[in-house]
mmCIF file of N, CA, C and O in Angstrom:
data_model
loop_
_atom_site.group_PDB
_atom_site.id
_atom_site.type_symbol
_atom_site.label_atom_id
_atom_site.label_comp_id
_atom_site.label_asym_id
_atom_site.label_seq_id
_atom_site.Cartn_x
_atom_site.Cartn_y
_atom_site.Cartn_z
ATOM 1 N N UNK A 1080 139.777 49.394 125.456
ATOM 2 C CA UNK A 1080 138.826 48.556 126.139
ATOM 3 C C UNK A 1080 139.327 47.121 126.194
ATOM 4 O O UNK A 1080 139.165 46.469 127.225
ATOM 5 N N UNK A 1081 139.961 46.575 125.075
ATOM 6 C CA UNK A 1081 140.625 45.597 125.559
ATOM 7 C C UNK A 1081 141.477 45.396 125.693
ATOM 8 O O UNK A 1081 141.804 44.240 125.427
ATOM 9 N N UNK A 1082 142.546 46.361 126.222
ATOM 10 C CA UNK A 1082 144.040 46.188 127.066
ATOM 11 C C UNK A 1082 143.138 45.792 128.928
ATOM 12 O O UNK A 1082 143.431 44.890 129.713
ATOM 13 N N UNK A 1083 141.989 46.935 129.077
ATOM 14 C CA UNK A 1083 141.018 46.759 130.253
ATOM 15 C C UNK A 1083 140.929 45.427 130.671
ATOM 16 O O UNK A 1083 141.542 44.924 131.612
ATOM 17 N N UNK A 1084 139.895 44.724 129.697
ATOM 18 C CA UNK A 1084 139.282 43.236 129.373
ATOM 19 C C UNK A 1084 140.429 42.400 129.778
ATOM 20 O O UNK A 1084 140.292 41.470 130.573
ATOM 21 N N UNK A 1085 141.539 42.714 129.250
ATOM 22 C CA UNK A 1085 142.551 41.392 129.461
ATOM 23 C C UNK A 1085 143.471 41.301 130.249
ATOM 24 O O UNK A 1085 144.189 40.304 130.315
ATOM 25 N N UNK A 1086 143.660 42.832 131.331
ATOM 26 C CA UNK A 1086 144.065 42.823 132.193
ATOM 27 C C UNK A 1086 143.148 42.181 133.803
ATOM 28 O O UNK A 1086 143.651 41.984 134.909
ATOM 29 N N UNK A 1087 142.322 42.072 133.555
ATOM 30 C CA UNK A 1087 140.899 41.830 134.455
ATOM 31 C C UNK A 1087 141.009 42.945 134.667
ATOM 32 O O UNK A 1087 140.319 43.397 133.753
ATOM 33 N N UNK A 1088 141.510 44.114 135.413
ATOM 34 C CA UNK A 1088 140.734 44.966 136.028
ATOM 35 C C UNK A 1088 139.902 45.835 135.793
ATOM 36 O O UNK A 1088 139.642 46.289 136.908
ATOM 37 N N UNK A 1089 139.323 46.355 135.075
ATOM 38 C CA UNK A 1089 137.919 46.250 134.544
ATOM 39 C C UNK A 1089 137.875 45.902 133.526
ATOM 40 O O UNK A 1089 138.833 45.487 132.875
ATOM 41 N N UNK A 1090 136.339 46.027 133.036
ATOM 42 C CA UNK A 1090 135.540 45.826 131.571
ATOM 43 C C UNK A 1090 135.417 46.776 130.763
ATOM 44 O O UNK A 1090 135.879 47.895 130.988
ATOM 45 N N UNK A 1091 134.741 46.442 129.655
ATOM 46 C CA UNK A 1091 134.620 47.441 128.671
ATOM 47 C C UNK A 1091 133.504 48.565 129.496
ATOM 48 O O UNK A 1091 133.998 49.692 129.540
ATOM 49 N N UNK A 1092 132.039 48.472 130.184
ATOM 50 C CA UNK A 1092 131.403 49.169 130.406
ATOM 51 C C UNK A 1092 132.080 50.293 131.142
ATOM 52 O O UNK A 1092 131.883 51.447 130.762
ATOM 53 N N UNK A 1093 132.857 50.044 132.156
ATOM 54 C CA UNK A 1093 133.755 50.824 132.879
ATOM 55 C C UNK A 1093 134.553 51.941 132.423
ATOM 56 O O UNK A 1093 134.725 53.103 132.788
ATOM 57 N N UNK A 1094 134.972 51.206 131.517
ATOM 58 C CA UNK A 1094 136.037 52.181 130.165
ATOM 59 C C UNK A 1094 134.944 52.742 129.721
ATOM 60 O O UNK A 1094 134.938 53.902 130.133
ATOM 61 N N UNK A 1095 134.266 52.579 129.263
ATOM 62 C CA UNK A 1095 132.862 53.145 128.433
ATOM 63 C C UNK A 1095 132.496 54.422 129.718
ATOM 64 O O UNK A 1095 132.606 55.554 129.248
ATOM 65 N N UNK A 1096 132.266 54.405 130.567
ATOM 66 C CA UNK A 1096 132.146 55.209 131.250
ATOM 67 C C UNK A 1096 132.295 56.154 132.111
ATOM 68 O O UNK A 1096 131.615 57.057 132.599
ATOM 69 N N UNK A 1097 133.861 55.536 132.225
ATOM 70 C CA UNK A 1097 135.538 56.764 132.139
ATOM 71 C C UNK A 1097 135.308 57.511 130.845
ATOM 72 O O UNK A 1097 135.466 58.725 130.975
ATOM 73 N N UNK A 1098 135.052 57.200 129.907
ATOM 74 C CA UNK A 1098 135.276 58.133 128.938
ATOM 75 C C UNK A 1098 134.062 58.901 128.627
ATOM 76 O O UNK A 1098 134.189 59.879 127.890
ATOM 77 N N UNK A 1099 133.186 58.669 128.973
ATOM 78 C CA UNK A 1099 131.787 59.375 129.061
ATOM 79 C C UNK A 1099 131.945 60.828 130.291
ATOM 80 O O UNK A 1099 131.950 62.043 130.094
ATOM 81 N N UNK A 1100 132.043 60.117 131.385
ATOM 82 C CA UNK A 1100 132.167 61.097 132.232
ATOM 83 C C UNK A 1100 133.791 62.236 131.739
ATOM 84 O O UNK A 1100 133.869 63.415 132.084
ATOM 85 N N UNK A 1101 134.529 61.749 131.184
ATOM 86 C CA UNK A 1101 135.770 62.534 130.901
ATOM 87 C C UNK A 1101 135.442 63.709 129.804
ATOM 88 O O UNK A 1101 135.792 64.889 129.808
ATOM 89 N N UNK A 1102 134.688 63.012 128.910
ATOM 90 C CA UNK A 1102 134.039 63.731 127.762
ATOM 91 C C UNK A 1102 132.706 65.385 128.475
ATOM 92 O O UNK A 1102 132.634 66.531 128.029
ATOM 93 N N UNK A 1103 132.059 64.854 129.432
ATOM 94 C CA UNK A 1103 131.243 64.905 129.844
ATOM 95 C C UNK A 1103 132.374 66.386 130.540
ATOM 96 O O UNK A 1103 132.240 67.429 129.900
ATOM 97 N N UNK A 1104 133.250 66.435 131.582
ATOM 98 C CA UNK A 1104 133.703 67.041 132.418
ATOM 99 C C UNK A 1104 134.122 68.274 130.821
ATOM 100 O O UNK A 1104 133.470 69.181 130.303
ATOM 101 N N UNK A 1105 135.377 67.727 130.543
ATOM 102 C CA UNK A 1105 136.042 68.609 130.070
ATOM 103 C C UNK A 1105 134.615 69.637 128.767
ATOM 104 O O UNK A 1105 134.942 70.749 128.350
ATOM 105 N N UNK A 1106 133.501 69.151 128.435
ATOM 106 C CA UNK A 1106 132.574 70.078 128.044
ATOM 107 C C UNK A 1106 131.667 71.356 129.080
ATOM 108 O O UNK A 1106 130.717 72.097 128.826
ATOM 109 N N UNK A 1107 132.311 71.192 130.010
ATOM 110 C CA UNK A 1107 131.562 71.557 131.081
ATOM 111 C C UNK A 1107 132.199 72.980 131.477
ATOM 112 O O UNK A 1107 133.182 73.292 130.805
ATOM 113 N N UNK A 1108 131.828 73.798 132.367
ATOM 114 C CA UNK A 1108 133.022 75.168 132.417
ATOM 115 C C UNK A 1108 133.900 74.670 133.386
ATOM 116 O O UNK A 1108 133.492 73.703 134.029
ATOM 117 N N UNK A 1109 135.179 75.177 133.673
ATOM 118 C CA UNK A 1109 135.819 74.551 135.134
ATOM 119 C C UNK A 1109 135.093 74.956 135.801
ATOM 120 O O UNK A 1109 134.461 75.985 135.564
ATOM 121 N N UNK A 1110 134.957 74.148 136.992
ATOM 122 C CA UNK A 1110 134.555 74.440 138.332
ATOM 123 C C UNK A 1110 133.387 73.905 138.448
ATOM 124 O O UNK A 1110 132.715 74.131 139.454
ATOM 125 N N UNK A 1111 132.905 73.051 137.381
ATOM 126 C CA UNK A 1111 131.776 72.298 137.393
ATOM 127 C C UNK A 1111 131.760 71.361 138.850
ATOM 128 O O UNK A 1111 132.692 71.232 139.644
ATOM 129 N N UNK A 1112 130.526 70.819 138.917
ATOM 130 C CA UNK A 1112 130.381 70.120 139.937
ATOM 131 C C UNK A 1112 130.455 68.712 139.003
ATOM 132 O O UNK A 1112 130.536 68.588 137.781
ATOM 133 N N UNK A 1113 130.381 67.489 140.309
ATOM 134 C CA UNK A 1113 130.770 66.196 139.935
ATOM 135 C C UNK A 1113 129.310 65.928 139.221
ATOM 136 O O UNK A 1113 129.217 65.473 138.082
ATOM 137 N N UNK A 1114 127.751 66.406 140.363
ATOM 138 C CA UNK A 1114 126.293 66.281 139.919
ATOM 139 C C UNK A 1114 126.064 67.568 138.398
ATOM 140 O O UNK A 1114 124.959 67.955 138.019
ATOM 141 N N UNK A 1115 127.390 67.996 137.785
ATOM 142 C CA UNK A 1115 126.692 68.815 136.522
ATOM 143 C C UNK A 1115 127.499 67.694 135.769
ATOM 144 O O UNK A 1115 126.743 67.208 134.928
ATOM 145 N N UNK A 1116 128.891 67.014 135.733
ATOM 146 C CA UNK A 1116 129.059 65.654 135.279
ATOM 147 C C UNK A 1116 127.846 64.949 135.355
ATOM 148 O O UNK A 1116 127.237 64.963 134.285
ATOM 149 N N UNK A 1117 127.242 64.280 136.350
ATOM 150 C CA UNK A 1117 126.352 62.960 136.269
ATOM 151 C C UNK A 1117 124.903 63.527 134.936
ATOM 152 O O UNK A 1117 124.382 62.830 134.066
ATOM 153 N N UNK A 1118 124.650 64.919 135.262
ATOM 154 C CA UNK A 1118 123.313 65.411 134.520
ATOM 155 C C UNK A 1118 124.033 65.078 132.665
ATOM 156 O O UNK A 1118 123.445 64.325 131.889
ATOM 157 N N UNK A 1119 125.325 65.807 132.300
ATOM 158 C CA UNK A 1119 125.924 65.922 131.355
ATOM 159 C C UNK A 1119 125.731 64.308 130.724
ATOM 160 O O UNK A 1119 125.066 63.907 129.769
ATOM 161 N N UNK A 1120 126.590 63.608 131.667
ATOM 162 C CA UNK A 1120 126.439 61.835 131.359
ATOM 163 C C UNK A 1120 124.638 61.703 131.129
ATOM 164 O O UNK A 1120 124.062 61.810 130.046
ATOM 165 N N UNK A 1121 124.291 61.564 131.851
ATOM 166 C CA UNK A 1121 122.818 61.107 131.330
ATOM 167 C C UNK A 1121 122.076 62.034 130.439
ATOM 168 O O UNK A 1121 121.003 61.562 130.064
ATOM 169 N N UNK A 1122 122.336 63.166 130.017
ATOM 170 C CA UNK A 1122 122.098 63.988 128.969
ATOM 171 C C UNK A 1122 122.082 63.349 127.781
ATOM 172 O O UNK A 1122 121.123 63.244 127.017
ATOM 173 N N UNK A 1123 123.636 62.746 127.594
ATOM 174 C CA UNK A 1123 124.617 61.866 126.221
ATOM 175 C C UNK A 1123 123.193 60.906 126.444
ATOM 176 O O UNK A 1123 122.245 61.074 125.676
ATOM 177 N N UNK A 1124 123.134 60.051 127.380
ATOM 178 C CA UNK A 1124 122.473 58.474 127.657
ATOM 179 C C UNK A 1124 121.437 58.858 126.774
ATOM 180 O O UNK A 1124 121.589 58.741 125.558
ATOM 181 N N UNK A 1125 120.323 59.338 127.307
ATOM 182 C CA UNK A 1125 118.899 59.633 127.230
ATOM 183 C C UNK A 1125 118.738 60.787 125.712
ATOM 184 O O UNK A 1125 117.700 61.223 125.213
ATOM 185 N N UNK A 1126 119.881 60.976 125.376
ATOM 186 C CA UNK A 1126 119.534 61.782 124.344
ATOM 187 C C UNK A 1126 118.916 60.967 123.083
ATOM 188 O O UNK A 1126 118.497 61.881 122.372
ATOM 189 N N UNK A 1127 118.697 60.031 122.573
ATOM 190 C CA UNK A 1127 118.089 59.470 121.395
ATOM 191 C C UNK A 1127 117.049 58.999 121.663
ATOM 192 O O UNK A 1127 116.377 58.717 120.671
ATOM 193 N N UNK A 1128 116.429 58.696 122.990
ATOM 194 C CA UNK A 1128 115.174 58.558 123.380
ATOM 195 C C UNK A 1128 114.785 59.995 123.204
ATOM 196 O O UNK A 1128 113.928 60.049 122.322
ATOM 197 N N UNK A 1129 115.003 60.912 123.575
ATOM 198 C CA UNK A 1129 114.775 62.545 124.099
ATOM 199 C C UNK A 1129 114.367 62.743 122.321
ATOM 200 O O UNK A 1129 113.206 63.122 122.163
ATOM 201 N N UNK A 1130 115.020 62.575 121.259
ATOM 202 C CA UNK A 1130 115.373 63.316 120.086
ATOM 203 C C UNK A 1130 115.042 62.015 119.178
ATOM 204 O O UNK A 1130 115.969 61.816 118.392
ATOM 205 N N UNK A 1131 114.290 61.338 119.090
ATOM 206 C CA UNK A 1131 114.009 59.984 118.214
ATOM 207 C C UNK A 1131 114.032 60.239 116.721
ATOM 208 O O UNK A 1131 114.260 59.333 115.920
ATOM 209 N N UNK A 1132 113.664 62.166 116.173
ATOM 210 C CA UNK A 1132 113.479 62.423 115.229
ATOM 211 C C UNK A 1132 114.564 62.266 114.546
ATOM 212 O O UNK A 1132 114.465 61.780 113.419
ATOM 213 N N UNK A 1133 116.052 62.696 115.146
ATOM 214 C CA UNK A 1133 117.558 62.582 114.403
ATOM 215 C C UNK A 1133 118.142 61.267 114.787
ATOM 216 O O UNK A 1133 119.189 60.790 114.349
ATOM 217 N N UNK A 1134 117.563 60.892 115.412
ATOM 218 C CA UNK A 1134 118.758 59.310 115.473
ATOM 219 C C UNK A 1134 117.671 58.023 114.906
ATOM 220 O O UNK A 1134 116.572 57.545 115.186
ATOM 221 N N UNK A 1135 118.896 57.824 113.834
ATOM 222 C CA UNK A 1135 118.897 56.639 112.955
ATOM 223 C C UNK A 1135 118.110 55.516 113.427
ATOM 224 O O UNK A 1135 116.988 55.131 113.100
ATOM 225 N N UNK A 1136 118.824 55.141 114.143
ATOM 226 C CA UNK A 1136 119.264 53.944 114.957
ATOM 227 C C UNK A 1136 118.037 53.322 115.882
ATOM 228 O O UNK A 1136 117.931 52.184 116.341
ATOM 229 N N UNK A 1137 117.368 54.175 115.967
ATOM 230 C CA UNK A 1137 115.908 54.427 117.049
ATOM 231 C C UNK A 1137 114.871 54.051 116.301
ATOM 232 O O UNK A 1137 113.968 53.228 116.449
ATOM 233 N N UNK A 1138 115.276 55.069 115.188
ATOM 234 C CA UNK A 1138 113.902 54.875 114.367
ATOM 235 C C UNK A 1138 113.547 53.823 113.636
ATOM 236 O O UNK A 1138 112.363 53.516 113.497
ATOM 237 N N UNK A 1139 114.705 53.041 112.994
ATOM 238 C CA UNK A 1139 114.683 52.325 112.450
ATOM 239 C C UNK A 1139 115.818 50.804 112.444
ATOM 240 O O UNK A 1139 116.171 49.962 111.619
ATOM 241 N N UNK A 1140 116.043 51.076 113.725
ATOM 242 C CA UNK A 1140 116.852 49.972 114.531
ATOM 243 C C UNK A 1140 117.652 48.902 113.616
ATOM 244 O O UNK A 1140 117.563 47.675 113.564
ATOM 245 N N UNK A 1141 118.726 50.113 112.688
ATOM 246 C CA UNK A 1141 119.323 49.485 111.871
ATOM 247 C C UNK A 1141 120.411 50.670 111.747
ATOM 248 O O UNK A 1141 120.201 51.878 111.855
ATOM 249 N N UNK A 1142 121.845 49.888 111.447
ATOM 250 C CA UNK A 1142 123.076 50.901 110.824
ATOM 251 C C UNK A 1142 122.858 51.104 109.694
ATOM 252 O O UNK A 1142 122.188 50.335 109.005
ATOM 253 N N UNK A 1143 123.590 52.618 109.098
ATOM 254 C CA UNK A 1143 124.008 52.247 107.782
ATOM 255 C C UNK A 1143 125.661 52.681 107.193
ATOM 256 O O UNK A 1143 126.174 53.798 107.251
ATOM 257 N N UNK A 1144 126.185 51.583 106.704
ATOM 258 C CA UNK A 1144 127.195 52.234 106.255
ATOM 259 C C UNK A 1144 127.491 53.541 105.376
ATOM 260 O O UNK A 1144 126.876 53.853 104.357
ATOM 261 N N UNK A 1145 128.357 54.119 105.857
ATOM 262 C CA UNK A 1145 128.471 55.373 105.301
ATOM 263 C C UNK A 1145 130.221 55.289 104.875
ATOM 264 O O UNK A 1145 130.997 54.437 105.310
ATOM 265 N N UNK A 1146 130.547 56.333 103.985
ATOM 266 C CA UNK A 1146 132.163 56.379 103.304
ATOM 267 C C UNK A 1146 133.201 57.456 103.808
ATOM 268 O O UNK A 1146 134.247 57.831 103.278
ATOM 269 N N UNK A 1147 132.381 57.984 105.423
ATOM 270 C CA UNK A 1147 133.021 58.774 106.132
ATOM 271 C C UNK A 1147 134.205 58.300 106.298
ATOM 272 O O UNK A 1147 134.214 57.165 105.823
ATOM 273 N N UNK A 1148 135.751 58.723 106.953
ATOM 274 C CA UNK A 1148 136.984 58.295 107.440
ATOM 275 C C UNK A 1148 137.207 58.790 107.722
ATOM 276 O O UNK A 1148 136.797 59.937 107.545
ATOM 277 N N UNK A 1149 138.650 58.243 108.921
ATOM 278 C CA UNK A 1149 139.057 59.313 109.370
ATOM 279 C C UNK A 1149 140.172 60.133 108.938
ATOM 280 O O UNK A 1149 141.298 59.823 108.550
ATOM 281 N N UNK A 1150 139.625 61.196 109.088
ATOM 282 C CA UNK A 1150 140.558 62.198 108.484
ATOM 283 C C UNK A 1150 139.766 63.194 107.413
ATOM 284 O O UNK A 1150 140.147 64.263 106.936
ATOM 285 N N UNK A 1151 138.852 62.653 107.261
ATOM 286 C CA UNK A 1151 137.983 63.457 106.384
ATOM 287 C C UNK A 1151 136.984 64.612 107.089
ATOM 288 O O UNK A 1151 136.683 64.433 108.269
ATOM 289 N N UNK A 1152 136.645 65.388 106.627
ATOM 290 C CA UNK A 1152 135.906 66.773 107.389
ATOM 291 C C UNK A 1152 134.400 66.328 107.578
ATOM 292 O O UNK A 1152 133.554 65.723 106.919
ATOM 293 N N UNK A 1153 134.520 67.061 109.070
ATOM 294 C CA UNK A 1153 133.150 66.519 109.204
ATOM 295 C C UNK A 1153 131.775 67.105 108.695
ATOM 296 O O UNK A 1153 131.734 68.329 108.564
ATOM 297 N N UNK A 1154 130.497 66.279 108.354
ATOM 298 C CA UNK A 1154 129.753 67.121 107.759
ATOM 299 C C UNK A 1154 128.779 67.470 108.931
ATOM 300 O O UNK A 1154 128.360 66.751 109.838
ATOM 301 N N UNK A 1155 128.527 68.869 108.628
ATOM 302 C CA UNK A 1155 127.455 69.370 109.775
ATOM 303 C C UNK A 1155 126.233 68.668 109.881
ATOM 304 O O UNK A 1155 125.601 68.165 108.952
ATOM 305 N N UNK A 1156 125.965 68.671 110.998
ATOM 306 C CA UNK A 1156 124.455 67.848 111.454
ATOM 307 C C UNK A 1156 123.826 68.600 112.396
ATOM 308 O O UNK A 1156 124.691 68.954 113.198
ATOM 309 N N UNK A 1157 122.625 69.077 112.748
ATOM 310 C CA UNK A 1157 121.758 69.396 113.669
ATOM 311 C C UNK A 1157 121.919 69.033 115.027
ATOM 312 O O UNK A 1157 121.975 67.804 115.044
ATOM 313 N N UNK A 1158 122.020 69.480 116.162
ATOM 314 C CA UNK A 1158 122.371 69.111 117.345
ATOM 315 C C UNK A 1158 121.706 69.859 118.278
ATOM 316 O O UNK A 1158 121.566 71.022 117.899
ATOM 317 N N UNK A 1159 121.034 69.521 119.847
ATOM 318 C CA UNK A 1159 120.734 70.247 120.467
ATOM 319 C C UNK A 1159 121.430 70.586 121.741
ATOM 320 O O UNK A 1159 122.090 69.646 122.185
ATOM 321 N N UNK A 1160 121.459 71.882 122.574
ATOM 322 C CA UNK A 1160 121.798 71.997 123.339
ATOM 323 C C UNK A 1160 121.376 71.053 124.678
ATOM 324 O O UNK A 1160 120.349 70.388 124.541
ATOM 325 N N UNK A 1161 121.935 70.974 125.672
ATOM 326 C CA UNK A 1161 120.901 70.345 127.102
ATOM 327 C C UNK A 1161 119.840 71.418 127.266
ATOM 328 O O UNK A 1161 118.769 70.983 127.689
ATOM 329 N N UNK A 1162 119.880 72.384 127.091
ATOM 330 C CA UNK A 1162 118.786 73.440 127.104
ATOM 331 C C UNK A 1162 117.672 73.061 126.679
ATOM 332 O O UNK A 1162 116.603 73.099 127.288
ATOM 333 N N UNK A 1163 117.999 72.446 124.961
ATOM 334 C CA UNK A 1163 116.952 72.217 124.215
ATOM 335 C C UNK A 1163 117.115 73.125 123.044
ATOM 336 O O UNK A 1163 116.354 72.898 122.104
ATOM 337 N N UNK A 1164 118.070 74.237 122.903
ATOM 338 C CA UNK A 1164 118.594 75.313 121.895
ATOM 339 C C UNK A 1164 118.806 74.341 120.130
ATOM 340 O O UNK A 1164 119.418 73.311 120.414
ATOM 341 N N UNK A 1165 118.680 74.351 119.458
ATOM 342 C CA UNK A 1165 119.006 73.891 118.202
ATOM 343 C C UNK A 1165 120.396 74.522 117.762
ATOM 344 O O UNK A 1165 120.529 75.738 117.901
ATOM 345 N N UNK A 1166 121.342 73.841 117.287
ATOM 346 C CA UNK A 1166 122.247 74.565 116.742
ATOM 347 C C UNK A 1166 123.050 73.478 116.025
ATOM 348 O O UNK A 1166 122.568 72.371 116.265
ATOM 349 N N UNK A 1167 123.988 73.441 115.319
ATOM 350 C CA UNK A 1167 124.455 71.913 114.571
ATOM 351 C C UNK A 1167 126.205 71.854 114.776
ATOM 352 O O UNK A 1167 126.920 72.737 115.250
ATOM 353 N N UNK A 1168 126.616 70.470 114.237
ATOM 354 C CA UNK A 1168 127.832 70.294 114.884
ATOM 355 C C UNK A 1168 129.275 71.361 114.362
ATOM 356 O O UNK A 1168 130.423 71.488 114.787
ATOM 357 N N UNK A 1169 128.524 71.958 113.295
ATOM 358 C CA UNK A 1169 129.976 72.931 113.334
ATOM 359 C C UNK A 1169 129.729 74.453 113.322
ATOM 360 O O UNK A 1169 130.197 75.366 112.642
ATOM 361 N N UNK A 1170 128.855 74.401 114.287
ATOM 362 C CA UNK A 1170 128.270 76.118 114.057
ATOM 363 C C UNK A 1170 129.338 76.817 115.177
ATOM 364 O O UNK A 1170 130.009 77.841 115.046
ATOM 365 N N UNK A 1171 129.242 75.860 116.357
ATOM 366 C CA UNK A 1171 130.102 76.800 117.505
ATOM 367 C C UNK A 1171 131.883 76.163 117.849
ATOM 368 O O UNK A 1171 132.601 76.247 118.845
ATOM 369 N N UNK A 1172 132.047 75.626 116.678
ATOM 370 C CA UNK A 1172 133.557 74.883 116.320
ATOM 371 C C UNK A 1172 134.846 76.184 116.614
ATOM 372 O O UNK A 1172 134.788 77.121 115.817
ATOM 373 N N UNK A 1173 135.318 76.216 117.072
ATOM 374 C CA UNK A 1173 136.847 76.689 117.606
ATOM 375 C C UNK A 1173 137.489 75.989 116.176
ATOM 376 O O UNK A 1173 137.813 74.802 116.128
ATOM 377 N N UNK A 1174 137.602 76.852 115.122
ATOM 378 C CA UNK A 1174 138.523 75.861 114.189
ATOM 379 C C UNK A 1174 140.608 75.622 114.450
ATOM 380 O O UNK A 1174 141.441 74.853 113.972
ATOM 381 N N UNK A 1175 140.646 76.675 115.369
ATOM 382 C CA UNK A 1175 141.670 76.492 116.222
ATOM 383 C C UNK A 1175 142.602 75.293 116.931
ATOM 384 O O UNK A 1175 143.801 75.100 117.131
ATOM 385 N N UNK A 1176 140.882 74.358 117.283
ATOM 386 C CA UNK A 1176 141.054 72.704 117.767
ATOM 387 C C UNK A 1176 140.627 72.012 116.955
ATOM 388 O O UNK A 1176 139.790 72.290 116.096
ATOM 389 N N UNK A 1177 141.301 70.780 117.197
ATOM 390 C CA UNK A 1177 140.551 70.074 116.274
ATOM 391 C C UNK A 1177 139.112 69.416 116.820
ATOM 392 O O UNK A 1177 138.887 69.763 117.979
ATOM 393 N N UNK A 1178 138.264 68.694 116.343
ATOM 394 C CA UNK A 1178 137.043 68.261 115.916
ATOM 395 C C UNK A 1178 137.029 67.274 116.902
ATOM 396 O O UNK A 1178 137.757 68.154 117.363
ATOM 397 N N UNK A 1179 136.956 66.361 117.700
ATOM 398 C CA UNK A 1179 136.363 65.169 117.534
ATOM 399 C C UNK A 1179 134.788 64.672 118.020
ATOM 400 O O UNK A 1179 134.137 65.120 118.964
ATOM 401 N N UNK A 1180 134.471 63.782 117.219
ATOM 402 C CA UNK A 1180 133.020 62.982 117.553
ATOM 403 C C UNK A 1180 132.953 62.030 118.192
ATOM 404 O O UNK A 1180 132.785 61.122 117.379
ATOM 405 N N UNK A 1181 132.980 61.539 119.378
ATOM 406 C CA UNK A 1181 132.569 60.305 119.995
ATOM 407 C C UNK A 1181 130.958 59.880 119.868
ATOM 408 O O UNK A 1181 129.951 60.566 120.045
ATOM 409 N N UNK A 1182 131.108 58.507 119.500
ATOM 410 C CA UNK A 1182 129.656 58.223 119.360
ATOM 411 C C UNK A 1182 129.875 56.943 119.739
ATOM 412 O O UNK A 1182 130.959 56.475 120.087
ATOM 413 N N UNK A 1183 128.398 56.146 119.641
ATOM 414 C CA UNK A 1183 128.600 54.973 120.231
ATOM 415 C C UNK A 1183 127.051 54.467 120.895
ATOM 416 O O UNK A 1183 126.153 55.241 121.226
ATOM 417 N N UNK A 1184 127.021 53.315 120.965
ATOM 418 C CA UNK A 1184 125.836 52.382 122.238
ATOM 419 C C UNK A 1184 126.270 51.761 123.257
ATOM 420 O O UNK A 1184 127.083 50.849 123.106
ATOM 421 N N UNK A 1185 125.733 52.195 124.733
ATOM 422 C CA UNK A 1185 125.799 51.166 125.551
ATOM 423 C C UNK A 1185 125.323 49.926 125.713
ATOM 424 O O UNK A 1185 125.468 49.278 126.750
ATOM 425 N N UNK A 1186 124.587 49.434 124.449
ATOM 426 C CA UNK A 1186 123.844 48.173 124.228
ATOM 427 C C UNK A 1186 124.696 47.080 124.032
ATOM 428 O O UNK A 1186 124.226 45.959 123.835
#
């Protein structure tokens, strides 16, 4: 984001949202459409309004540090489908690939 920033040609939001929609595609089956991208993207957006019960951050409009790193295994957490299905972050894991978590605010 800031190789972006200091090249001018774009900003961080931009980057922020190349990588949303990228994230967004490659979860998707091939052959997705561009409008099952945009639903996927605003899925991510609207999900902590949607789910106020699991996110922190909502409820109590504060971080907390934690002694996670990287490289360390991730611990399972509760997650829902776009459906609305319950299932958590390492139930349907390919341990084959590796893991990753993108997280983050557009604030």
């Amino acid at each position: 984001m800031e190789e972006a920033e200091r090249r001018g040609t774009s900003d961080w939001i931009e980057v922020a949202t190349a990588v949303q929609r990228r994230v967004a595609r490659e979860s998707l089956p091939a052959g997705a459409s561009e409008g099952d991208v945009d639903a996927r993207v605003t899925a991510v957006r609207y999900a902590a309004q949607r789910h106020p019960e699991c996110c922190h951050w909502v409820r109590f409009n504060r971080a907390r540090v934690g002694d996670l790193r990287e490289g360390d295994a991730a611990p399972d957490c509760k997650l829902w489908h776009l459906d609305g299905a319950a299932t958590s972050l390492l139930a349907d894991r390919d341990e084959a690939k590796p893991l990753v978590v993108v997280s983050g605010s557009l604030s």
